[in-house]
Amino acid sequence: ADSVLQPSAPLAAMPRTLRLPFRLVASAGELTSGAVNSLVDTSYAYGKKTSSFIFENKISKSISKSISAIENEFATKTKPYTAKAKPYIQPVVPYIEKARPYVPYGFLAAMIAMAIPVMMGLAFFAFITAPVWMFFGFVTSFIWVPLVFVGTIFAGVIFSFFVFVSTVRYFSQPKGRAILLKYWKKISSTPMGQMLFFCDTSAPAGSKM
């Protein structure tokens, strides 16, 4: 059989019988994938419902109406002044439009140019004040060292959790499952793969272990 994994079929439902450890791994993967996807989908649905409740209740609508009324009133009061200033602003608009494509690059170049002396100044300030902050750092190390250690562990756990969830979500989608199927076919079609993964490479599909 050419198709070993099907996107819509469970991983354990193979044309050939997997060995027991790999059947257990496949079943555990299906359960984990189902649980993660269910949790994420439920969280999305709950967040969408919460946001719709927040923005569609009477208080939010009244606040939105008040803000719109204030904006309209401000626009009405400033309209005479903007009309008077328009003859002075209008001639400059074409030059602004021409310079607009270059503004992001110019702004980035200016930020880099300003960052170099600022960083050098901060480094020099840190150097001349090193005896002070190093002393206080050493005295208070019993406070901030454990906090840094715990914070690093916490950040690592959170990061690992998000990477795990993102990986499961990606490989649960058709595109990700197609990649898994491609590599599964390559590995399981080799003689070593058939001998390693399946109970009996000569047995027909559906044979028992």
Coordinates of C-alpha atoms in Angstrom, one line a residue:
A1 CA 0.0 0.0 0.0
D2 CA 1.4 3.4 -1.0
S3 CA -0.5 5.4 1.5
V4 CA 0.6 4.7 5.1
L5 CA -0.8 7.9 6.7
Q6 CA -4.0 9.6 5.7
P7 CA -4.8 13.2 6.9
S8 CA -8.3 12.2 7.9
A9 CA -7.5 8.8 9.3
P10 CA -5.9 7.9 12.7
L11 CA -2.2 7.3 12.7
A12 CA -2.8 3.9 14.3
A13 CA -5.0 2.7 11.4
M14 CA -2.1 1.6 9.2
P15 CA -2.3 -0.8 6.2
R16 CA 0.3 -2.9 8.0
T17 CA 0.4 -3.6 11.7
L18 CA 2.8 -1.5 13.6
R19 CA 4.8 -3.0 16.4
L20 CA 3.3 -2.5 19.8
P21 CA 5.7 0.4 21.0
F22 CA 5.0 2.4 17.8
R23 CA 1.3 1.7 18.1
L24 CA 1.4 3.1 21.6
V25 CA 3.3 6.2 20.4
A26 CA 0.9 6.7 17.5
S27 CA -2.1 6.5 19.9
A28 CA -0.4 8.9 22.3
G29 CA 0.3 11.3 19.5
E30 CA -3.3 11.2 18.4
L31 CA -4.6 11.9 21.9
T32 CA -2.1 14.7 22.5
S33 CA -2.9 16.3 19.1
G34 CA -6.6 16.1 19.7
A35 CA -6.3 17.5 23.2
V36 CA -4.1 20.4 22.1
N37 CA -6.2 21.3 19.1
S38 CA -9.4 21.1 21.2
L39 CA -7.9 23.3 23.9
V40 CA -6.7 25.9 21.4
D41 CA -10.0 25.9 19.5
T42 CA -11.9 26.3 22.7
S43 CA -9.6 29.1 23.8
Y44 CA -10.2 30.9 20.4
A45 CA -13.9 30.5 20.7
Y46 CA -14.0 31.7 24.3
G47 CA -11.8 34.7 23.4
K48 CA -14.0 35.6 20.5
K49 CA -17.1 35.3 22.6
T50 CA -15.6 37.4 25.3
S51 CA -14.4 40.1 22.9
S52 CA -17.9 40.2 21.3
F53 CA -19.5 40.5 24.7
I54 CA -17.1 43.3 25.7
F55 CA -17.6 45.4 22.5
E56 CA -21.3 44.8 22.0
N57 CA -22.7 45.4 25.4
K58 CA -24.5 48.6 26.3
I59 CA -21.7 50.2 28.2
S60 CA -19.2 49.7 25.4
K61 CA -21.6 51.0 22.8
S62 CA -22.4 54.1 25.0
I63 CA -18.7 54.8 25.4
S64 CA -18.1 54.4 21.7
K65 CA -21.0 56.8 20.9
S66 CA -19.5 59.3 23.4
I67 CA -16.1 59.1 21.8
S68 CA -17.6 59.5 18.3
A69 CA -19.6 62.5 19.6
I70 CA -16.4 64.1 21.0
E71 CA -14.6 63.5 17.8
N72 CA -17.3 65.0 15.7
E73 CA -17.6 68.0 18.0
F74 CA -13.8 68.5 17.8
A75 CA -13.8 68.2 14.0
T76 CA -16.7 70.7 13.8
K77 CA -14.9 73.3 16.1
T78 CA -11.6 73.0 14.3
K79 CA -13.0 73.0 10.8
P80 CA -12.8 76.9 10.4
Y81 CA -9.2 76.9 11.5
T82 CA -8.2 74.0 9.2
A83 CA -10.0 75.7 6.3
K84 CA -7.9 78.9 7.0
A85 CA -4.7 76.9 7.2
K86 CA -5.3 74.9 4.0
P87 CA -3.9 77.5 1.6
Y88 CA -0.6 77.4 3.5
I89 CA -0.5 73.6 3.8
Q90 CA -1.6 72.6 0.3
P91 CA 1.5 73.7 -1.5
V92 CA 3.7 71.5 0.7
V93 CA 1.6 68.3 0.2
P94 CA 3.3 67.3 -3.2
Y95 CA 6.7 67.5 -1.6
I96 CA 5.5 65.4 1.3
E97 CA 4.1 62.8 -1.1
K98 CA 7.4 62.6 -3.0
A99 CA 9.4 62.2 0.2
R100 CA 7.1 59.6 1.7
P101 CA 8.8 56.5 0.1
Y102 CA 12.1 57.6 1.5
V103 CA 10.9 58.4 5.0
P104 CA 11.2 54.9 6.6
Y105 CA 14.8 54.5 5.3
G106 CA 15.7 58.0 6.4
F107 CA 14.2 57.4 9.8
L108 CA 16.0 54.1 10.2
A109 CA 19.3 55.6 9.2
A110 CA 18.8 58.5 11.7
M111 CA 17.9 56.0 14.4
I112 CA 21.1 54.0 13.8
A113 CA 23.2 57.2 13.6
M114 CA 21.8 58.4 17.0
A115 CA 22.0 54.9 18.6
I116 CA 25.8 54.7 18.1
P117 CA 26.8 57.7 20.3
V118 CA 24.0 56.9 22.8
M119 CA 25.3 53.3 23.3
M120 CA 28.9 54.6 23.6
G121 CA 27.7 57.2 26.1
L122 CA 25.9 54.5 28.2
A123 CA 28.9 52.2 28.0
F124 CA 31.2 55.0 29.2
F125 CA 28.8 55.9 32.0
A126 CA 28.6 52.2 33.1
F127 CA 32.4 52.0 33.1
I128 CA 33.0 55.0 35.3
T129 CA 30.2 54.0 37.7
A130 CA 31.2 50.3 37.8
P131 CA 32.5 50.4 41.4
V132 CA 29.1 51.6 42.6
W133 CA 26.7 49.3 40.8
M134 CA 29.0 46.3 41.1
F135 CA 29.1 46.8 44.8
F136 CA 25.3 47.1 45.1
G137 CA 24.9 44.1 42.7
F138 CA 27.1 42.0 44.9
V139 CA 25.4 43.0 48.1
T140 CA 21.9 42.4 46.7
S141 CA 22.9 39.2 44.7
F142 CA 21.0 37.0 47.2
I143 CA 17.8 38.7 45.9
W144 CA 18.2 39.1 42.2
V145 CA 20.2 35.9 41.4
P146 CA 17.4 33.6 42.5
L147 CA 14.9 35.8 40.8
V148 CA 16.9 35.6 37.5
F149 CA 17.2 31.9 37.9
V150 CA 13.5 31.3 38.5
G151 CA 12.5 33.8 35.8
T152 CA 14.8 32.0 33.3
I153 CA 13.2 28.7 34.1
F154 CA 9.7 30.1 33.9
A155 CA 10.4 31.8 30.6
G156 CA 11.9 28.6 29.2
V157 CA 8.9 26.6 30.3
I158 CA 6.5 29.1 28.7
F159 CA 8.6 29.3 25.5
S160 CA 8.7 25.5 25.3
F161 CA 5.0 25.3 25.8
F162 CA 4.2 27.7 23.0
V163 CA 6.7 25.9 20.7
F164 CA 5.1 22.6 21.5
V165 CA 1.5 23.9 20.9
S166 CA 2.6 25.7 17.6
T167 CA 4.3 22.5 16.4
V168 CA 1.2 20.4 17.1
R169 CA -1.1 22.9 15.5
Y170 CA 1.1 23.1 12.4
F171 CA 1.5 19.4 11.8
S172 CA -2.3 18.9 12.5
Q173 CA -3.0 21.0 9.4
P174 CA -3.2 19.5 5.9
K175 CA 0.1 21.1 4.9
G176 CA 2.0 19.9 8.0
R177 CA 0.5 16.4 7.7
A178 CA 1.5 16.2 4.1
I179 CA 5.1 16.8 5.2
L180 CA 4.9 14.1 7.8
L181 CA 3.4 11.7 5.3
K182 CA 6.2 12.5 2.8
Y183 CA 8.9 11.6 5.3
W184 CA 7.0 8.7 6.8
K185 CA 6.8 7.1 3.3
K186 CA 10.5 7.6 2.8
I187 CA 11.5 6.1 6.1
S188 CA 9.0 3.3 6.3
S189 CA 9.5 2.1 2.7
T190 CA 13.1 1.3 3.3
P191 CA 14.0 -2.3 4.3
M192 CA 15.3 -1.1 7.7
G193 CA 12.1 0.9 8.3
Q194 CA 9.9 -2.0 7.4
M195 CA 11.8 -4.3 9.7
L196 CA 11.9 -1.7 12.5
F197 CA 8.3 -0.4 12.4
F198 CA 6.2 -3.4 11.3
C199 CA 5.5 -6.7 12.8
D200 CA 5.9 -8.7 9.6
T201 CA 6.8 -7.0 6.3
S202 CA 5.5 -9.9 4.3
A203 CA 2.1 -10.1 6.1
P204 CA -0.9 -8.7 4.4
A205 CA -2.7 -5.5 5.6
G206 CA -4.7 -6.0 8.7
S207 CA -2.6 -8.9 10.1
K208 CA -2.3 -9.1 13.9
M209 CA 0.9 -9.0 15.9

